[in-house]
Structure formats: structure tokens, C-alpha cells
Amino acid sequence: SDGLESLLDGQLAYYRARAPEYDEVYGERGFRSLTDLLDELPVGGDVLELACGTGQWTVRLAGRAQSLTAVDGAPEMLDIARRRVEAAGLTATFEQHELFSWRPQARYDTVFFAFWLSHVPPQRFAAFWAAVAGAVRPGGRVVFVDTDAAERLTERAAPGDRATVLRRLKDGSEHEVVKLFHDAAGLAADLGKLGWTAQVDPADGGFIRGVATLTDR
Ligand code: SAM
């Protein structure tokens, strides 16, 4: 093996450990107003959110969805997200799934993910989108937000050629995580090859936003 499994296990372990300090990024770089981006995106009906994290987007989605199912692999993240949604007087169903082995059990009008795609390694990109296709109803769509290619400047590349970066937690521990620096045009073209019609655009603040539908539906 090329160590990809252990890299992905380590990535999830990093986010589990980071859960208590994760929300701090939402106080930086205009991340808080970033969730305003959702207002401009076509989100509605029965919604599935993947890699919901601490629920920064979940709480916004819950206000617009007919129903909302939020998935993450980290129980520590799910606990924080659940509390955030409850505190807002809203409802969502939370499910713990490891997303590289996840296969959807239902179909949705909207599948949403924020800051997840850049953590999907190239070797798992096609399989991830194939799984997502199984979660989309005819006429449904995938909506995503992520960092853009300029994000490279703010990260420390890990040694080697695995498209990974090094992240440090408050306890001083260092973690290697997958981080792809997708640009809007390249990502739309990659999705086109996988059977999606995708519109990916730069968004203010160094982000990209995408909407994808299955080309043959
Ligand atoms: N969407 C949230 C946001 O925008 O704030 C969180 C994004 S955070 C960068 C990535 C999330 O992916 C974390 O919540 C982490 O627990 C989750 N995650 C990492 N690896 C995972 C895996 N293999 N399966 C499921 N979730 C995973």
C-alpha cells in the first residue's frame, strides 16, 4: 500500500482532536460572513450535508431545508454541531459515517459540503463523486464551498509528493492532512469528465463555490 489508508485515518484523527478548537477559524478571515454565501446558493428540499464539522453551515442549512441530514466521521464534531442546531431551535438528523467508505442509503434534493473537497485525495476523487451521485435525486444538485488555489500560501506543504500539508494543534501535536488546491476552472473540467455539469466560481475572500448536476439526468 502507498500509506493512503493511514494518511486518511490520520486526517480523521486530526479533526477529532481539533474539534474543540475548530470554531476559532470562524472568527478569522471573514469566515463568519462566509456562511452568508449560502444565501446565494441553490439549497433546498431534502438536504444532505457531508463533513458537517461543528455545524457552522448546518445551522444555516437547517433554516432552509425541508429536512436535513448531517454526516461527519468525527463524533466530537457531531456533538458540537448537534448542540449548535438545538440551541438555534432547529432540527437535523446527525449520522456518523466515514466518508471514504460511505454509500448513501437515501437520495436528496441537495447534497452540500463545505471545506471537504480539498481533503479528498486525488486517488479517491472519482469514487467519492460516484458515491455522491447515488445520493442525488433526479433533478437534484450538489452544492459546495471550498478554499481556492491561493490557499496554498497559507499552508505548510508536507515533505513528499502526496498533496498534503502539516497542521499543528494547540497541544503542539503535528498532523499531516490531505489538501488539494483546486482552482475553479480545473475543478469544473475534472467534474465534467466524471459525468457532472458543474459551474464553479471564485467567491470573495479566497473561496470557490460550485453547483453540479448529473449531466445525464
Ligand atoms: N464542513 C465543516 C465546515 O465547513 O466548517 C467542516 C470542514 S473540516 C475542514 C473537515 C471535516 O471532515 C471535519 O469535520 C472532519 O471531522 C471531517 N472528516 C475528515 N475525514 C473524514 C472522513 N474520512 N469521513 C468523514 N468525515 C471526515
mmCIF file of C-alpha atoms and ligand atoms in Angstrom:
data_model
loop_
_atom_site.group_PDB
_atom_site.id
_atom_site.type_symbol
_atom_site.label_atom_id
_atom_site.label_comp_id
_atom_site.label_asym_id
_atom_site.label_seq_id
_atom_site.Cartn_x
_atom_site.Cartn_y
_atom_site.Cartn_z
ATOM 1 C CA SER A 1 0.000 0.000 0.000
ATOM 2 C CA ASP A 2 1.088 3.598 -0.507
ATOM 3 C CA GLY A 3 0.068 4.527 3.007
ATOM 4 C CA LEU A 4 -3.054 6.284 1.792
ATOM 5 C CA GLU A 5 -5.297 4.457 4.281
ATOM 6 C CA SER A 6 -3.166 5.507 7.224
ATOM 7 C CA LEU A 7 -2.985 9.065 5.883
ATOM 8 C CA LEU A 8 -6.797 9.207 5.733
ATOM 9 C CA ASP A 9 -7.105 7.644 9.202
ATOM 10 C CA GLY A 10 -4.675 10.276 10.466
ATOM 11 C CA GLN A 11 -6.659 13.031 8.790
ATOM 12 C CA LEU A 12 -9.836 11.986 10.591
ATOM 13 C CA ALA A 13 -7.941 11.618 13.887
ATOM 14 C CA TYR A 14 -6.611 15.153 13.406
ATOM 15 C CA TYR A 15 -10.140 16.549 13.008
ATOM 16 C CA ARG A 16 -11.399 14.582 16.026
ATOM 17 C CA ALA A 17 -8.650 16.138 18.126
ATOM 18 C CA ARG A 18 -9.230 19.554 16.590
ATOM 19 C CA ALA A 19 -12.987 19.649 17.219
ATOM 20 C CA PRO A 20 -12.793 21.743 20.449
ATOM 21 C CA GLU A 21 -10.637 24.388 18.740
ATOM 22 C CA TYR A 22 -12.117 24.173 15.234
ATOM 23 C CA ASP A 23 -14.542 27.081 15.579
ATOM 24 C CA GLU A 24 -11.705 29.525 16.064
ATOM 25 C CA VAL A 25 -11.206 29.752 12.286
ATOM 26 C CA TYR A 26 -14.727 31.087 12.010
ATOM 27 C CA GLY A 27 -13.588 34.171 13.889
ATOM 28 C CA GLU A 28 -10.773 34.712 11.347
ATOM 29 C CA ARG A 29 -10.584 35.784 7.740
ATOM 30 C CA GLY A 30 -14.226 36.661 7.417
ATOM 31 C CA PHE A 31 -15.252 33.033 7.777
ATOM 32 C CA ARG A 32 -18.254 34.121 9.791
ATOM 33 C CA SER A 33 -19.697 36.139 6.949
ATOM 34 C CA LEU A 34 -18.692 33.348 4.581
ATOM 35 C CA THR A 35 -21.675 31.326 5.655
ATOM 36 C CA ASP A 36 -23.689 34.226 4.131
ATOM 37 C CA LEU A 37 -22.595 32.718 0.819
ATOM 38 C CA LEU A 38 -25.291 30.118 1.345
ATOM 39 C CA ASP A 39 -27.947 32.752 0.694
ATOM 40 C CA GLU A 40 -26.822 32.899 -2.941
ATOM 41 C CA LEU A 41 -26.653 29.142 -3.437
ATOM 42 C CA PRO A 42 -29.457 26.839 -4.580
ATOM 43 C CA VAL A 43 -30.083 24.911 -1.383
ATOM 44 C CA GLY A 44 -33.488 23.437 -0.621
ATOM 45 C CA GLY A 45 -35.731 20.432 -0.259
ATOM 46 C CA ASP A 46 -34.305 17.402 1.500
ATOM 47 C CA VAL A 47 -30.681 18.261 2.188
ATOM 48 C CA LEU A 48 -27.692 16.044 2.971
ATOM 49 C CA GLU A 49 -24.617 17.758 4.385
ATOM 50 C CA LEU A 50 -21.338 15.845 4.252
ATOM 51 C CA ALA A 51 -18.438 16.556 6.635
ATOM 52 C CA CYS A 52 -20.599 18.947 8.663
ATOM 53 C CA GLY A 53 -17.881 19.631 11.243
ATOM 54 C CA THR A 54 -19.036 21.809 14.135
ATOM 55 C CA GLY A 55 -22.217 22.775 12.297
ATOM 56 C CA GLN A 56 -21.330 26.282 11.156
ATOM 57 C CA TRP A 57 -23.095 25.570 7.856
ATOM 58 C CA THR A 58 -25.513 23.000 9.292
ATOM 59 C CA VAL A 59 -27.362 25.625 11.303
ATOM 60 C CA ARG A 60 -27.767 27.777 8.205
ATOM 61 C CA LEU A 61 -28.892 24.813 6.108
ATOM 62 C CA ALA A 62 -31.399 23.761 8.772
ATOM 63 C CA GLY A 63 -33.189 27.054 8.336
ATOM 64 C CA ARG A 64 -33.694 26.436 4.623
ATOM 65 C CA ALA A 65 -34.108 22.689 4.271
ATOM 66 C CA GLN A 66 -37.323 20.749 4.326
ATOM 67 C CA SER A 67 -35.297 18.069 6.065
ATOM 68 C CA LEU A 68 -31.598 17.987 6.896
ATOM 69 C CA THR A 69 -29.264 15.044 7.447
ATOM 70 C CA ALA A 70 -25.730 15.969 8.515
ATOM 71 C CA VAL A 71 -22.863 13.487 8.347
ATOM 72 C CA ASP A 72 -19.341 13.556 9.758
ATOM 73 C CA GLY A 73 -16.791 10.918 10.699
ATOM 74 C CA ALA A 74 -15.853 12.597 13.981
ATOM 75 C CA PRO A 75 -18.215 12.101 16.934
ATOM 76 C CA GLU A 76 -16.623 15.135 18.626
ATOM 77 C CA MET A 77 -17.637 17.297 15.647
ATOM 78 C CA LEU A 78 -21.140 15.836 15.550
ATOM 79 C CA ASP A 79 -21.661 16.636 19.260
ATOM 80 C CA ILE A 80 -20.789 20.298 18.727
ATOM 81 C CA ALA A 81 -22.913 20.524 15.571
ATOM 82 C CA ARG A 82 -25.895 18.919 17.302
ATOM 83 C CA ARG A 83 -25.694 21.414 20.176
ATOM 84 C CA ARG A 84 -25.440 24.348 17.770
ATOM 85 C CA VAL A 85 -28.538 23.284 15.823
ATOM 86 C CA GLU A 86 -30.510 22.578 19.002
ATOM 87 C CA ALA A 87 -29.522 25.942 20.509
ATOM 88 C CA ALA A 88 -30.948 27.623 17.406
ATOM 89 C CA GLY A 89 -34.241 25.805 17.919
ATOM 90 C CA LEU A 90 -33.788 23.931 14.645
ATOM 91 C CA THR A 91 -33.716 20.236 13.801
ATOM 92 C CA ALA A 92 -31.397 17.952 11.871
ATOM 93 C CA THR A 93 -30.567 14.267 11.875
ATOM 94 C CA PHE A 94 -26.900 13.556 12.599
ATOM 95 C CA GLU A 95 -25.119 10.446 11.362
ATOM 96 C CA GLN A 96 -21.549 9.291 11.869
ATOM 97 C CA HIS A 97 -20.036 7.864 8.697
ATOM 98 C CA GLU A 98 -16.505 7.531 7.363
ATOM 99 C CA LEU A 99 -16.886 9.226 4.003
ATOM 100 C CA PHE A 100 -14.375 7.202 2.003
ATOM 101 C CA SER A 101 -16.355 4.020 2.662
ATOM 102 C CA TRP A 102 -19.810 5.697 2.914
ATOM 103 C CA ARG A 103 -22.527 4.598 0.492
ATOM 104 C CA PRO A 104 -25.732 6.643 0.589
ATOM 105 C CA GLN A 105 -28.898 4.959 1.828
ATOM 106 C CA ALA A 106 -31.261 7.653 0.518
ATOM 107 C CA ARG A 107 -31.493 10.370 -2.134
ATOM 108 C CA TYR A 108 -31.718 14.112 -1.587
ATOM 109 C CA ASP A 109 -32.579 17.286 -3.475
ATOM 110 C CA THR A 110 -29.372 18.962 -2.331
ATOM 111 C CA VAL A 111 -26.062 17.460 -1.257
ATOM 112 C CA PHE A 112 -23.875 20.132 0.349
ATOM 113 C CA PHE A 113 -20.295 20.165 1.620
ATOM 114 C CA ALA A 114 -18.049 22.978 2.798
ATOM 115 C CA PHE A 115 -14.253 22.670 3.036
ATOM 116 C CA TRP A 116 -14.370 18.949 2.411
ATOM 117 C CA LEU A 117 -13.436 18.508 -1.225
ATOM 118 C CA SER A 118 -9.916 19.881 -0.692
ATOM 119 C CA HIS A 119 -9.373 16.995 1.776
ATOM 120 C CA VAL A 120 -10.344 14.288 -0.724
ATOM 121 C CA PRO A 121 -7.136 12.857 -2.195
ATOM 122 C CA PRO A 122 -6.831 12.535 -5.995
ATOM 123 C CA GLN A 123 -6.903 8.714 -5.695
ATOM 124 C CA ARG A 124 -10.366 8.903 -4.044
ATOM 125 C CA PHE A 125 -11.842 11.791 -6.019
ATOM 126 C CA ALA A 126 -13.759 9.709 -8.612
ATOM 127 C CA ALA A 127 -15.055 7.190 -6.047
ATOM 128 C CA PHE A 128 -16.214 9.996 -3.761
ATOM 129 C CA TRP A 129 -18.183 11.659 -6.571
ATOM 130 C CA ALA A 130 -19.645 8.287 -7.600
ATOM 131 C CA ALA A 131 -20.948 7.824 -4.055
ATOM 132 C CA VAL A 132 -22.351 11.367 -4.098
ATOM 133 C CA ALA A 133 -24.136 10.619 -7.387
ATOM 134 C CA GLY A 134 -26.004 7.873 -5.560
ATOM 135 C CA ALA A 135 -27.307 10.427 -3.065
ATOM 136 C CA VAL A 136 -28.763 12.844 -5.632
ATOM 137 C CA ARG A 137 -32.402 12.671 -6.712
ATOM 138 C CA PRO A 138 -33.277 13.220 -10.354
ATOM 139 C CA GLY A 139 -33.341 16.997 -10.685
ATOM 140 C CA GLY A 140 -31.186 17.364 -7.573
ATOM 141 C CA ARG A 141 -27.835 19.048 -7.228
ATOM 142 C CA VAL A 142 -24.573 19.150 -5.363
ATOM 143 C CA VAL A 143 -23.513 22.467 -3.843
ATOM 144 C CA PHE A 144 -20.072 23.022 -2.365
ATOM 145 C CA VAL A 145 -17.786 25.683 -0.993
ATOM 146 C CA ASP A 146 -14.033 25.378 -0.534
ATOM 147 C CA THR A 147 -10.777 27.252 -0.370
ATOM 148 C CA ASP A 148 -9.255 28.336 -3.675
ATOM 149 C CA ALA A 149 -5.782 27.761 -5.115
ATOM 150 C CA ALA A 150 -4.336 30.806 -3.280
ATOM 151 C CA GLU A 151 -4.825 28.922 -0.006
ATOM 152 C CA ARG A 152 -1.501 27.247 -0.804
ATOM 153 C CA LEU A 153 0.250 30.376 0.504
ATOM 154 C CA THR A 154 -1.214 29.929 3.993
ATOM 155 C CA GLU A 155 -0.354 26.237 4.377
ATOM 156 C CA ARG A 156 2.905 24.385 5.100
ATOM 157 C CA ALA A 157 3.463 21.722 2.466
ATOM 158 C CA ALA A 158 4.452 18.334 3.883
ATOM 159 C CA PRO A 159 7.603 16.700 2.515
ATOM 160 C CA GLY A 160 6.992 14.304 -0.361
ATOM 161 C CA ASP A 161 4.533 14.475 -3.210
ATOM 162 C CA ARG A 162 1.292 13.371 -1.569
ATOM 163 C CA ALA A 163 -0.621 16.676 -1.826
ATOM 164 C CA THR A 164 -0.525 17.014 1.941
ATOM 165 C CA VAL A 165 0.125 19.820 4.402
ATOM 166 C CA LEU A 166 1.207 19.944 8.042
ATOM 167 C CA ARG A 167 -1.120 21.313 10.681
ATOM 168 C CA ARG A 168 -0.366 21.942 14.362
ATOM 169 C CA LEU A 169 -2.871 21.747 17.199
ATOM 170 C CA LYS A 170 -2.725 23.724 20.453
ATOM 171 C CA ASP A 171 -1.187 20.772 22.301
ATOM 172 C CA GLY A 172 1.775 21.047 19.926
ATOM 173 C CA SER A 173 0.990 17.843 18.046
ATOM 174 C CA GLU A 174 1.635 17.951 14.311
ATOM 175 C CA HIS A 175 -0.619 16.263 11.762
ATOM 176 C CA GLU A 176 -0.373 15.564 8.047
ATOM 177 C CA VAL A 177 -3.628 16.155 6.174
ATOM 178 C CA VAL A 178 -4.635 15.989 2.533
ATOM 179 C CA LYS A 179 -5.042 19.423 0.981
ATOM 180 C CA LEU A 180 -5.738 19.948 -2.697
ATOM 181 C CA PHE A 181 -5.634 23.477 -4.039
ATOM 182 C CA HIS A 182 -8.442 23.331 -6.585
ATOM 183 C CA ASP A 183 -8.988 26.184 -8.972
ATOM 184 C CA ALA A 184 -12.472 26.829 -10.277
ATOM 185 C CA ALA A 185 -11.868 26.066 -13.965
ATOM 186 C CA GLY A 186 -9.811 22.913 -13.365
ATOM 187 C CA LEU A 187 -12.323 21.536 -10.917
ATOM 188 C CA ALA A 188 -15.252 22.112 -13.293
ATOM 189 C CA ALA A 189 -13.335 20.280 -16.037
ATOM 190 C CA ASP A 190 -12.493 17.352 -13.728
ATOM 191 C CA LEU A 191 -16.148 17.032 -12.738
ATOM 192 C CA GLY A 192 -17.187 17.155 -16.387
ATOM 193 C CA LYS A 193 -15.065 14.058 -17.046
ATOM 194 C CA LEU A 194 -16.928 12.255 -14.246
ATOM 195 C CA GLY A 195 -20.372 12.945 -15.729
ATOM 196 C CA TRP A 196 -21.259 16.143 -13.918
ATOM 197 C CA THR A 197 -22.236 19.504 -15.332
ATOM 198 C CA ALA A 198 -20.524 21.831 -12.914
ATOM 199 C CA GLN A 199 -20.432 25.579 -12.517
ATOM 200 C CA VAL A 200 -17.542 26.523 -10.233
ATOM 201 C CA ASP A 201 -16.820 30.173 -9.496
ATOM 202 C CA PRO A 202 -14.445 32.165 -7.342
ATOM 203 C CA ALA A 203 -16.156 33.697 -4.321
ATOM 204 C CA ASP A 204 -14.999 36.667 -2.256
ATOM 205 C CA GLY A 205 -12.288 36.042 0.295
ATOM 206 C CA GLY A 206 -10.286 33.306 -1.468
ATOM 207 C CA PHE A 207 -13.010 30.737 -1.822
ATOM 208 C CA ILE A 208 -14.703 28.796 -4.567
ATOM 209 C CA ARG A 209 -18.352 27.831 -4.810
ATOM 210 C CA GLY A 210 -19.727 25.121 -7.030
ATOM 211 C CA VAL A 211 -23.041 23.732 -8.208
ATOM 212 C CA ALA A 212 -23.048 20.383 -10.001
ATOM 213 C CA THR A 213 -25.798 18.299 -11.558
ATOM 214 C CA LEU A 214 -25.568 14.903 -13.199
ATOM 215 C CA THR A 215 -25.248 15.507 -16.920
ATOM 216 C CA ASP A 216 -27.447 12.557 -17.959
ATOM 217 C CA ARG A 217 -30.369 13.362 -15.628
HETATM 218 N N1 SAM B 1 -17.892 21.484 6.799
HETATM 219 C C1 SAM B 1 -17.328 21.975 8.028
HETATM 220 C C2 SAM B 1 -17.004 23.434 7.871
HETATM 221 O O1 SAM B 1 -17.012 23.939 6.740
HETATM 222 O O2 SAM B 1 -16.736 24.092 8.877
HETATM 223 C C3 SAM B 1 -16.098 21.176 8.461
HETATM 224 C C4 SAM B 1 -14.977 21.105 7.477
HETATM 225 S S1 SAM B 1 -13.472 20.388 8.152
HETATM 226 C C5 SAM B 1 -12.252 21.168 7.144
HETATM 227 C C6 SAM B 1 -13.465 18.734 7.564
HETATM 228 C C7 SAM B 1 -14.443 17.800 8.261
HETATM 229 O O3 SAM B 1 -14.327 16.497 7.671
HETATM 230 C C8 SAM B 1 -14.214 17.601 9.745
HETATM 231 O O4 SAM B 1 -15.406 17.835 10.451
HETATM 232 C C9 SAM B 1 -13.787 16.138 9.879
HETATM 233 O O5 SAM B 1 -14.216 15.525 11.082
HETATM 234 C C10 SAM B 1 -14.420 15.523 8.674
HETATM 235 N N2 SAM B 1 -13.728 14.326 8.196
HETATM 236 C C11 SAM B 1 -12.408 14.176 7.982
HETATM 237 N N3 SAM B 1 -12.143 12.963 7.482
HETATM 238 C C12 SAM B 1 -13.333 12.324 7.390
HETATM 239 C C13 SAM B 1 -13.723 11.043 6.933
HETATM 240 N N4 SAM B 1 -12.822 10.188 6.440
HETATM 241 N N5 SAM B 1 -15.033 10.717 6.976
HETATM 242 C C14 SAM B 1 -15.950 11.594 7.441
HETATM 243 N N6 SAM B 1 -15.642 12.830 7.868
HETATM 244 C C15 SAM B 1 -14.344 13.183 7.847
#
